[in-house]
Amino acid sequence: MTDTYAPRAAVRARPAAGSAVLDVVVPVYNEETDLGPCVRRLHAHLTAHFPYPFRITVADNASVDGTPEVARALADELPEVGVLRLDEKGRGRALRAAWSASPAPVLAYMDVDLSTDLAALLPLVAPLISGHSDLAIGTRLARTSRVVRGAKREVISRGYNLLLRGTLAARFSDAQCGFKAIRADVAAGLLPLVRDTGWFFDTELLVLAQRAGLRIHEVPVDWVDDPDSRVDIVATALADLRGIGRLGRALATGALPLAQLRAQLGRGPLPAPPARVPAGLPRQLVRFAAVGVASTLAYLLLFLLARGPLGAQPANLLALLLTAVANTAANRRLTFGVSGRRHAGRHHLQGLLAFALGLALTSGSLALLHAATRPSRSLELVVLVAANLAATALRFLLLRLAMHHQLQAPV
């Protein structure tokens, strides 16, 4: 990887004559009825709305009905349509074979039922053509997606994606939507490492891409469930669980060459930010302010609860001490993105220094206020809020200095 930011090269806007920019693979098994309408509709859409040369590859997963004959007839009828015949079943196997053999720089696939609205196809592949992203997926779980399907499939889909987040730390939102695209150069690096040949193929590919530091673009889609779907939900779920276990073990044991993947496929680091704007500062300020608001509210509540039995100064000391410890822990994790025990003692010592300064400011303010007048509780609170604002600014500077070793990259 280079030391300066180097974005991926865009696909040539004017490809060589006859060469396709996009290859859309349609994996099928015994789809003699739906294959013809699907391919004709897809071909018509690409002809009307896709501005580059394209091809459509029908990947036949060892069908035993009339699917091969329908596919060959479509290839004879439409010059942009090709057929790939496989002797074994498996959607992952079909995609690996079709993508590996394709000369197109951008590869995609979609299910034969065309549940996903084709209007999302150009937004799906455009970031790959431009070089902005490496993979793209349609998501049915975005807020702006429009989905028509039964409660059972909705629960299964959301449960599966939550499981991926909890077990494999997946950050993409919808692993199962049959509407995805990938750059051919990225596919060449990832496909040899993807072991699954069935429905878990998508998930494994996406997890590897994420761990390699690749950019995954998500497109909200309109999606209507196919009531005639032949997917065996129970068998697929069991296979997915086995895949999660296998992939999780490989990641935990270091069996996958993630460092080499990052070096080969990952994007170079971003250029250094301007000296006056440290890395991550705007986001840190927002998070620090949110933690500060919560801490201040907790401090005021504790002060009011302890003010009666203890008096103003002891109540201030107790409330400030408790919230200072909690504030340091929250900012360490949420604001500066530091986890684990490493340097935790140093960070909390720095937080206690900020606590001492805050105590001096607030106690001094209370002392001056009581020396000048007999204040009401509301006036005490106003003065304490003002003193805490000053202490908060000092706390941010001290904590940021303490955790500077963690801030070489944006959090």
PDB file of C-alpha atoms in Angstrom, residues 128-394:
ATOM      1  CA  LEU A 128     -17.951   0.446  -9.210  1.00  0.00           C
ATOM      2  CA  ILE A 129     -17.597   1.835 -12.719  1.00  0.00           C
ATOM      3  CA  SER A 130     -16.376   5.168 -11.337  1.00  0.00           C
ATOM      4  CA  GLY A 131     -13.904   3.515  -8.958  1.00  0.00           C
ATOM      5  CA  HIS A 132     -15.588   4.939  -5.865  1.00  0.00           C
ATOM      6  CA  SER A 133     -16.501   1.524  -4.406  1.00  0.00           C
ATOM      7  CA  ASP A 134     -15.360  -2.085  -4.681  1.00  0.00           C
ATOM      8  CA  LEU A 135     -18.567  -4.047  -4.073  1.00  0.00           C
ATOM      9  CA  ALA A 136     -22.227  -3.043  -4.074  1.00  0.00           C
ATOM     10  CA  ILE A 137     -25.270  -4.703  -2.580  1.00  0.00           C
ATOM     11  CA  GLY A 138     -28.965  -4.060  -2.711  1.00  0.00           C
ATOM     12  CA  THR A 139     -30.462  -3.751   0.759  1.00  0.00           C
ATOM     13  CA  ARG A 140     -34.044  -4.380   1.744  1.00  0.00           C
ATOM     14  CA  LEU A 141     -33.389  -3.201   5.305  1.00  0.00           C
ATOM     15  CA  ALA A 142     -32.653   0.476   4.680  1.00  0.00           C
ATOM     16  CA  ARG A 143     -35.259   2.974   5.862  1.00  0.00           C
ATOM     17  CA  THR A 144     -35.942   4.109   2.311  1.00  0.00           C
ATOM     18  CA  SER A 145     -36.298   0.573   0.927  1.00  0.00           C
ATOM     19  CA  ARG A 146     -39.798  -0.564   0.011  1.00  0.00           C
ATOM     20  CA  VAL A 147     -40.390  -4.250   0.640  1.00  0.00           C
ATOM     21  CA  VAL A 148     -43.412  -6.479   0.200  1.00  0.00           C
ATOM     22  CA  ARG A 149     -43.022  -9.860   1.887  1.00  0.00           C
ATOM     23  CA  GLY A 150     -44.514 -11.999   4.616  1.00  0.00           C
ATOM     24  CA  ALA A 151     -43.729 -11.665   8.312  1.00  0.00           C
ATOM     25  CA  LYS A 152     -41.902 -15.014   8.383  1.00  0.00           C
ATOM     26  CA  ARG A 153     -39.321 -14.035   5.771  1.00  0.00           C
ATOM     27  CA  GLU A 154     -38.981 -10.560   7.296  1.00  0.00           C
ATOM     28  CA  VAL A 155     -38.141 -12.006  10.719  1.00  0.00           C
ATOM     29  CA  ILE A 156     -35.730 -14.571   9.237  1.00  0.00           C
ATOM     30  CA  SER A 157     -33.906 -11.945   7.163  1.00  0.00           C
ATOM     31  CA  ARG A 158     -33.514  -9.459  10.002  1.00  0.00           C
ATOM     32  CA  GLY A 159     -32.556 -12.205  12.449  1.00  0.00           C
ATOM     33  CA  TYR A 160     -29.879 -13.512  10.089  1.00  0.00           C
ATOM     34  CA  ASN A 161     -28.318 -10.093   9.623  1.00  0.00           C
ATOM     35  CA  LEU A 162     -28.345  -9.467  13.378  1.00  0.00           C
ATOM     36  CA  LEU A 163     -26.622 -12.832  13.811  1.00  0.00           C
ATOM     37  CA  LEU A 164     -23.927 -11.793  11.348  1.00  0.00           C
ATOM     38  CA  ARG A 165     -23.357  -8.563  13.243  1.00  0.00           C
ATOM     39  CA  GLY A 166     -23.001 -10.426  16.516  1.00  0.00           C
ATOM     40  CA  THR A 167     -20.814 -13.306  15.323  1.00  0.00           C
ATOM     41  CA  LEU A 168     -18.750 -11.953  12.425  1.00  0.00           C
ATOM     42  CA  ALA A 169     -18.935  -8.207  13.206  1.00  0.00           C
ATOM     43  CA  ALA A 170     -20.564  -7.578   9.825  1.00  0.00           C
ATOM     44  CA  ARG A 171     -21.236  -3.912   9.076  1.00  0.00           C
ATOM     45  CA  PHE A 172     -23.283  -4.401   5.891  1.00  0.00           C
ATOM     46  CA  SER A 173     -27.035  -4.469   6.363  1.00  0.00           C
ATOM     47  CA  ASP A 174     -28.403  -7.170   4.031  1.00  0.00           C
ATOM     48  CA  ALA A 175     -26.294 -10.179   3.116  1.00  0.00           C
ATOM     49  CA  GLN A 176     -29.016 -12.219   1.431  1.00  0.00           C
ATOM     50  CA  CYS A 177     -30.546  -9.892  -1.134  1.00  0.00           C
ATOM     51  CA  GLY A 178     -29.986 -11.434  -4.575  1.00  0.00           C
ATOM     52  CA  PHE A 179     -28.792  -8.194  -6.125  1.00  0.00           C
ATOM     53  CA  LYS A 180     -25.041  -7.578  -5.916  1.00  0.00           C
ATOM     54  CA  ALA A 181     -22.086  -6.351  -7.960  1.00  0.00           C
ATOM     55  CA  ILE A 182     -18.296  -6.445  -7.689  1.00  0.00           C
ATOM     56  CA  ARG A 183     -15.320  -5.094  -9.593  1.00  0.00           C
ATOM     57  CA  ALA A 184     -13.568  -7.834 -11.557  1.00  0.00           C
ATOM     58  CA  ASP A 185     -10.134  -7.013 -10.102  1.00  0.00           C
ATOM     59  CA  VAL A 186     -11.555  -7.341  -6.589  1.00  0.00           C
ATOM     60  CA  ALA A 187     -13.339 -10.579  -7.476  1.00  0.00           C
ATOM     61  CA  ALA A 188     -10.065 -12.043  -8.758  1.00  0.00           C
ATOM     62  CA  GLY A 189      -8.514 -11.484  -5.334  1.00  0.00           C
ATOM     63  CA  LEU A 190     -11.434 -12.634  -3.193  1.00  0.00           C
ATOM     64  CA  LEU A 191     -12.971 -15.591  -5.061  1.00  0.00           C
ATOM     65  CA  PRO A 192     -10.072 -18.024  -4.449  1.00  0.00           C
ATOM     66  CA  LEU A 193     -10.664 -17.589  -0.695  1.00  0.00           C
ATOM     67  CA  VAL A 194     -14.441 -18.116  -0.744  1.00  0.00           C
ATOM     68  CA  ARG A 195     -15.118 -21.764   0.038  1.00  0.00           C
ATOM     69  CA  ASP A 196     -18.911 -21.908   0.036  1.00  0.00           C
ATOM     70  CA  THR A 197     -20.636 -23.004  -3.163  1.00  0.00           C
ATOM     71  CA  GLY A 198     -24.225 -22.436  -2.063  1.00  0.00           C
ATOM     72  CA  TRP A 199     -26.272 -19.658  -0.481  1.00  0.00           C
ATOM     73  CA  PHE A 200     -23.609 -18.629   2.067  1.00  0.00           C
ATOM     74  CA  PHE A 201     -21.340 -17.581  -0.810  1.00  0.00           C
ATOM     75  CA  ASP A 202     -22.593 -13.968  -0.663  1.00  0.00           C
ATOM     76  CA  THR A 203     -22.028 -13.622   3.067  1.00  0.00           C
ATOM     77  CA  GLU A 204     -18.541 -15.097   2.947  1.00  0.00           C
ATOM     78  CA  LEU A 205     -17.558 -12.821   0.070  1.00  0.00           C
ATOM     79  CA  LEU A 206     -18.849  -9.720   1.873  1.00  0.00           C
ATOM     80  CA  VAL A 207     -17.161 -10.556   5.184  1.00  0.00           C
ATOM     81  CA  LEU A 208     -13.824 -11.093   3.431  1.00  0.00           C
ATOM     82  CA  ALA A 209     -14.254  -7.822   1.553  1.00  0.00           C
ATOM     83  CA  GLN A 210     -15.012  -5.954   4.764  1.00  0.00           C
ATOM     84  CA  ARG A 211     -12.014  -7.462   6.552  1.00  0.00           C
ATOM     85  CA  ALA A 212      -9.805  -6.555   3.586  1.00  0.00           C
ATOM     86  CA  GLY A 213     -10.738  -2.901   4.004  1.00  0.00           C
ATOM     87  CA  LEU A 214     -12.793  -2.673   0.823  1.00  0.00           C
ATOM     88  CA  ARG A 215     -15.660  -0.229   0.356  1.00  0.00           C
ATOM     89  CA  ILE A 216     -19.104  -1.834   0.167  1.00  0.00           C
ATOM     90  CA  HIS A 217     -21.754   0.406  -1.348  1.00  0.00           C
ATOM     91  CA  GLU A 218     -25.376  -0.184  -0.287  1.00  0.00           C
ATOM     92  CA  VAL A 219     -28.379   0.700  -2.438  1.00  0.00           C
ATOM     93  CA  PRO A 220     -31.916   0.802  -0.978  1.00  0.00           C
ATOM     94  CA  VAL A 221     -34.183  -1.233  -3.229  1.00  0.00           C
ATOM     95  CA  ASP A 222     -37.837  -1.870  -3.937  1.00  0.00           C
ATOM     96  CA  TRP A 223     -38.352  -5.592  -3.453  1.00  0.00           C
ATOM     97  CA  VAL A 224     -41.418  -7.816  -3.855  1.00  0.00           C
ATOM     98  CA  ASP A 225     -41.244 -11.353  -2.487  1.00  0.00           C
ATOM     99  CA  ASP A 226     -41.691 -14.181  -4.986  1.00  0.00           C
ATOM    100  CA  PRO A 227     -44.427 -16.447  -3.544  1.00  0.00           C
ATOM    101  CA  ASP A 228     -43.172 -19.290  -5.771  1.00  0.00           C
ATOM    102  CA  SER A 229     -39.666 -19.262  -4.292  1.00  0.00           C
ATOM    103  CA  ARG A 230     -38.196 -22.776  -4.104  1.00  0.00           C
ATOM    104  CA  VAL A 231     -35.568 -22.022  -1.470  1.00  0.00           C
ATOM    105  CA  ASP A 232     -35.593 -24.569   1.362  1.00  0.00           C
ATOM    106  CA  ILE A 233     -35.502 -22.190   4.319  1.00  0.00           C
ATOM    107  CA  VAL A 234     -34.569 -24.799   6.950  1.00  0.00           C
ATOM    108  CA  ALA A 235     -31.770 -26.377   4.908  1.00  0.00           C
ATOM    109  CA  THR A 236     -30.450 -22.941   3.918  1.00  0.00           C
ATOM    110  CA  ALA A 237     -30.494 -21.735   7.534  1.00  0.00           C
ATOM    111  CA  LEU A 238     -28.545 -24.791   8.714  1.00  0.00           C
ATOM    112  CA  ALA A 239     -26.008 -24.348   5.917  1.00  0.00           C
ATOM    113  CA  ASP A 240     -25.636 -20.675   6.827  1.00  0.00           C
ATOM    114  CA  LEU A 241     -25.001 -21.541  10.484  1.00  0.00           C
ATOM    115  CA  ARG A 242     -22.315 -24.015   9.452  1.00  0.00           C
ATOM    116  CA  GLY A 243     -20.804 -21.364   7.208  1.00  0.00           C
ATOM    117  CA  ILE A 244     -20.774 -18.809  10.022  1.00  0.00           C
ATOM    118  CA  GLY A 245     -19.026 -21.293  12.289  1.00  0.00           C
ATOM    119  CA  ARG A 246     -16.434 -22.217   9.673  1.00  0.00           C
ATOM    120  CA  LEU A 247     -15.707 -18.621   8.695  1.00  0.00           C
ATOM    121  CA  GLY A 248     -15.611 -17.489  12.326  1.00  0.00           C
ATOM    122  CA  ARG A 249     -13.013 -20.161  13.146  1.00  0.00           C
ATOM    123  CA  ALA A 250     -10.916 -19.167  10.141  1.00  0.00           C
ATOM    124  CA  LEU A 251     -10.961 -15.524  11.198  1.00  0.00           C
ATOM    125  CA  ALA A 252     -10.208 -16.336  14.849  1.00  0.00           C
ATOM    126  CA  THR A 253      -7.279 -18.650  14.060  1.00  0.00           C
ATOM    127  CA  GLY A 254      -5.710 -16.405  11.443  1.00  0.00           C
ATOM    128  CA  ALA A 255      -6.171 -18.999   8.711  1.00  0.00           C
ATOM    129  CA  LEU A 256      -7.186 -16.322   6.204  1.00  0.00           C
ATOM    130  CA  PRO A 257      -4.480 -14.058   4.715  1.00  0.00           C
ATOM    131  CA  LEU A 258      -6.205 -10.813   5.688  1.00  0.00           C
ATOM    132  CA  ALA A 259      -2.988  -8.791   5.824  1.00  0.00           C
ATOM    133  CA  GLN A 260      -2.120  -9.819   2.274  1.00  0.00           C
ATOM    134  CA  LEU A 261      -5.672  -9.024   1.148  1.00  0.00           C
ATOM    135  CA  ARG A 262      -5.448  -5.540   2.622  1.00  0.00           C
ATOM    136  CA  ALA A 263      -2.093  -4.971   0.963  1.00  0.00           C
ATOM    137  CA  GLN A 264      -3.340  -6.300  -2.377  1.00  0.00           C
ATOM    138  CA  LEU A 265      -6.869  -4.900  -2.504  1.00  0.00           C
ATOM    139  CA  GLY A 266      -7.272  -2.344   0.269  1.00  0.00           C
ATOM    140  CA  ARG A 267      -7.292   1.355  -0.344  1.00  0.00           C
ATOM    141  CA  GLY A 268      -4.321   3.506   0.581  1.00  0.00           C
ATOM    142  CA  PRO A 269      -4.520   5.717   3.669  1.00  0.00           C
ATOM    143  CA  LEU A 270      -6.163   9.100   3.428  1.00  0.00           C
ATOM    144  CA  PRO A 271      -3.901  12.140   3.159  1.00  0.00           C
ATOM    145  CA  ALA A 272      -2.979  13.833   6.424  1.00  0.00           C
ATOM    146  CA  PRO A 273      -5.569  16.400   7.561  1.00  0.00           C
ATOM    147  CA  PRO A 274      -4.664  20.090   7.856  1.00  0.00           C
ATOM    148  CA  ALA A 275      -2.526  20.783  10.907  1.00  0.00           C
ATOM    149  CA  ARG A 276      -5.250  22.962  12.438  1.00  0.00           C
ATOM    150  CA  VAL A 277      -7.863  20.192  12.149  1.00  0.00           C
ATOM    151  CA  PRO A 278      -6.607  17.021  13.867  1.00  0.00           C
ATOM    152  CA  ALA A 279      -7.891  13.690  12.570  1.00  0.00           C
ATOM    153  CA  GLY A 280     -11.402  12.935  13.751  1.00  0.00           C
ATOM    154  CA  LEU A 281     -11.806  16.235  15.608  1.00  0.00           C
ATOM    155  CA  PRO A 282     -15.288  17.260  14.349  1.00  0.00           C
ATOM    156  CA  ARG A 283     -16.814  13.867  15.143  1.00  0.00           C
ATOM    157  CA  GLN A 284     -15.030  13.739  18.498  1.00  0.00           C
ATOM    158  CA  LEU A 285     -16.394  17.141  19.457  1.00  0.00           C
ATOM    159  CA  VAL A 286     -19.956  16.023  18.713  1.00  0.00           C
ATOM    160  CA  ARG A 287     -19.592  12.824  20.733  1.00  0.00           C
ATOM    161  CA  PHE A 288     -17.790  14.594  23.563  1.00  0.00           C
ATOM    162  CA  ALA A 289     -20.585  17.157  23.732  1.00  0.00           C
ATOM    163  CA  ALA A 290     -23.211  14.388  23.937  1.00  0.00           C
ATOM    164  CA  VAL A 291     -21.313  12.666  26.739  1.00  0.00           C
ATOM    165  CA  GLY A 292     -20.851  16.045  28.420  1.00  0.00           C
ATOM    166  CA  VAL A 293     -24.565  16.809  28.361  1.00  0.00           C
ATOM    167  CA  ALA A 294     -25.355  13.437  29.909  1.00  0.00           C
ATOM    168  CA  SER A 295     -22.624  13.890  32.535  1.00  0.00           C
ATOM    169  CA  THR A 296     -23.815  17.383  33.429  1.00  0.00           C
ATOM    170  CA  LEU A 297     -27.393  16.203  33.892  1.00  0.00           C
ATOM    171  CA  ALA A 298     -26.194  13.325  36.071  1.00  0.00           C
ATOM    172  CA  TYR A 299     -23.962  15.707  38.046  1.00  0.00           C
ATOM    173  CA  LEU A 300     -26.813  18.152  38.705  1.00  0.00           C
ATOM    174  CA  LEU A 301     -29.141  15.341  39.768  1.00  0.00           C
ATOM    175  CA  LEU A 302     -26.559  13.910  42.169  1.00  0.00           C
ATOM    176  CA  PHE A 303     -25.804  17.388  43.536  1.00  0.00           C
ATOM    177  CA  LEU A 304     -29.471  18.096  44.231  1.00  0.00           C
ATOM    178  CA  LEU A 305     -29.924  14.704  45.930  1.00  0.00           C
ATOM    179  CA  ALA A 306     -26.864  15.152  48.157  1.00  0.00           C
ATOM    180  CA  ARG A 307     -27.204  18.919  48.754  1.00  0.00           C
ATOM    181  CA  GLY A 308     -29.676  18.577  51.609  1.00  0.00           C
ATOM    182  CA  PRO A 309     -27.985  15.964  53.793  1.00  0.00           C
ATOM    183  CA  LEU A 310     -24.354  16.869  53.010  1.00  0.00           C
ATOM    184  CA  GLY A 311     -24.257  20.583  52.228  1.00  0.00           C
ATOM    185  CA  ALA A 312     -23.143  22.362  49.067  1.00  0.00           C
ATOM    186  CA  GLN A 313     -19.395  21.649  48.992  1.00  0.00           C
ATOM    187  CA  PRO A 314     -19.489  17.910  49.970  1.00  0.00           C
ATOM    188  CA  ALA A 315     -22.391  17.365  47.577  1.00  0.00           C
ATOM    189  CA  ASN A 316     -20.387  19.041  44.808  1.00  0.00           C
ATOM    190  CA  LEU A 317     -17.344  16.855  45.571  1.00  0.00           C
ATOM    191  CA  LEU A 318     -19.341  13.604  45.551  1.00  0.00           C
ATOM    192  CA  ALA A 319     -21.342  14.421  42.402  1.00  0.00           C
ATOM    193  CA  LEU A 320     -18.262  15.586  40.508  1.00  0.00           C
ATOM    194  CA  LEU A 321     -16.163  12.561  41.491  1.00  0.00           C
ATOM    195  CA  LEU A 322     -18.789  10.009  40.449  1.00  0.00           C
ATOM    196  CA  THR A 323     -19.566  11.674  37.136  1.00  0.00           C
ATOM    197  CA  ALA A 324     -15.866  12.287  36.392  1.00  0.00           C
ATOM    198  CA  VAL A 325     -15.084   8.559  36.501  1.00  0.00           C
ATOM    199  CA  ALA A 326     -18.100   7.712  34.368  1.00  0.00           C
ATOM    200  CA  ASN A 327     -17.306  10.575  31.982  1.00  0.00           C
ATOM    201  CA  THR A 328     -13.744   9.374  31.409  1.00  0.00           C
ATOM    202  CA  ALA A 329     -14.890   5.816  30.725  1.00  0.00           C
ATOM    203  CA  ALA A 330     -17.605   6.986  28.302  1.00  0.00           C
ATOM    204  CA  ASN A 331     -15.328   9.372  26.417  1.00  0.00           C
ATOM    205  CA  ARG A 332     -12.580   6.792  26.235  1.00  0.00           C
ATOM    206  CA  ARG A 333     -14.877   4.359  24.450  1.00  0.00           C
ATOM    207  CA  LEU A 334     -17.382   6.538  22.593  1.00  0.00           C
ATOM    208  CA  THR A 335     -15.480   9.722  21.767  1.00  0.00           C
ATOM    209  CA  PHE A 336     -11.950   8.488  21.158  1.00  0.00           C
ATOM    210  CA  GLY A 337     -12.708   4.879  20.164  1.00  0.00           C
ATOM    211  CA  VAL A 338     -10.316   3.343  22.709  1.00  0.00           C
ATOM    212  CA  SER A 339     -11.249  -0.110  24.017  1.00  0.00           C
ATOM    213  CA  GLY A 340      -9.500  -2.671  26.180  1.00  0.00           C
ATOM    214  CA  ARG A 341      -7.382  -2.173  29.272  1.00  0.00           C
ATOM    215  CA  ARG A 342      -4.273  -0.862  27.571  1.00  0.00           C
ATOM    216  CA  HIS A 343      -3.424   2.610  28.938  1.00  0.00           C
ATOM    217  CA  ALA A 344      -6.723   2.628  30.858  1.00  0.00           C
ATOM    218  CA  GLY A 345      -4.948   3.585  34.089  1.00  0.00           C
ATOM    219  CA  ARG A 346      -3.202   6.502  32.427  1.00  0.00           C
ATOM    220  CA  HIS A 347      -6.429   7.705  30.878  1.00  0.00           C
ATOM    221  CA  HIS A 348      -8.265   7.601  34.215  1.00  0.00           C
ATOM    222  CA  LEU A 349      -5.411   9.445  35.927  1.00  0.00           C
ATOM    223  CA  GLN A 350      -5.729  12.129  33.277  1.00  0.00           C
ATOM    224  CA  GLY A 351      -9.474  12.126  33.925  1.00  0.00           C
ATOM    225  CA  LEU A 352      -8.839  12.588  37.646  1.00  0.00           C
ATOM    226  CA  LEU A 353      -6.586  15.540  36.848  1.00  0.00           C
ATOM    227  CA  ALA A 354      -9.460  16.994  34.862  1.00  0.00           C
ATOM    228  CA  PHE A 355     -11.668  16.185  37.863  1.00  0.00           C
ATOM    229  CA  ALA A 356      -9.354  18.149  40.163  1.00  0.00           C
ATOM    230  CA  LEU A 357      -9.446  21.142  37.842  1.00  0.00           C
ATOM    231  CA  GLY A 358     -13.216  20.867  37.585  1.00  0.00           C
ATOM    232  CA  LEU A 359     -13.484  20.633  41.364  1.00  0.00           C
ATOM    233  CA  ALA A 360     -11.344  23.735  41.754  1.00  0.00           C
ATOM    234  CA  LEU A 361     -13.481  25.646  39.283  1.00  0.00           C
ATOM    235  CA  THR A 362     -16.835  24.575  40.698  1.00  0.00           C
ATOM    236  CA  SER A 363     -15.828  24.769  44.365  1.00  0.00           C
ATOM    237  CA  GLY A 364     -14.181  28.108  43.825  1.00  0.00           C
ATOM    238  CA  SER A 365     -17.258  29.388  42.054  1.00  0.00           C
ATOM    239  CA  LEU A 366     -19.495  28.205  44.905  1.00  0.00           C
ATOM    240  CA  ALA A 367     -17.186  29.752  47.490  1.00  0.00           C
ATOM    241  CA  LEU A 368     -17.175  33.109  45.725  1.00  0.00           C
ATOM    242  CA  LEU A 369     -20.942  32.986  45.278  1.00  0.00           C
ATOM    243  CA  HIS A 370     -21.586  32.241  48.952  1.00  0.00           C
ATOM    244  CA  ALA A 371     -19.098  34.921  50.008  1.00  0.00           C
ATOM    245  CA  ALA A 372     -20.932  37.520  47.952  1.00  0.00           C
ATOM    246  CA  THR A 373     -24.557  36.629  48.741  1.00  0.00           C
ATOM    247  CA  ARG A 374     -26.969  34.010  50.045  1.00  0.00           C
ATOM    248  CA  PRO A 375     -27.850  32.368  46.736  1.00  0.00           C
ATOM    249  CA  SER A 376     -30.942  30.385  45.897  1.00  0.00           C
ATOM    250  CA  ARG A 377     -30.668  26.818  44.665  1.00  0.00           C
ATOM    251  CA  SER A 378     -31.428  27.950  41.130  1.00  0.00           C
ATOM    252  CA  LEU A 379     -28.587  30.513  41.207  1.00  0.00           C
ATOM    253  CA  GLU A 380     -26.239  27.841  42.536  1.00  0.00           C
ATOM    254  CA  LEU A 381     -27.150  25.626  39.616  1.00  0.00           C
ATOM    255  CA  VAL A 382     -26.575  28.422  37.100  1.00  0.00           C
ATOM    256  CA  VAL A 383     -23.112  29.131  38.493  1.00  0.00           C
ATOM    257  CA  LEU A 384     -22.245  25.423  38.598  1.00  0.00           C
ATOM    258  CA  VAL A 385     -23.339  24.923  34.977  1.00  0.00           C
ATOM    259  CA  ALA A 386     -21.105  27.817  33.865  1.00  0.00           C
ATOM    260  CA  ALA A 387     -18.165  26.439  35.857  1.00  0.00           C
ATOM    261  CA  ASN A 388     -18.746  22.972  34.414  1.00  0.00           C
ATOM    262  CA  LEU A 389     -18.672  24.327  30.871  1.00  0.00           C
ATOM    263  CA  ALA A 390     -15.193  25.699  31.495  1.00  0.00           C
ATOM    264  CA  ALA A 391     -14.148  22.436  33.142  1.00  0.00           C
ATOM    265  CA  THR A 392     -15.547  20.492  30.179  1.00  0.00           C
ATOM    266  CA  ALA A 393     -13.347  22.350  27.704  1.00  0.00           C
ATOM    267  CA  LEU A 394     -10.303  21.575  29.835  1.00  0.00           C
TER     268      LEU A 394
END
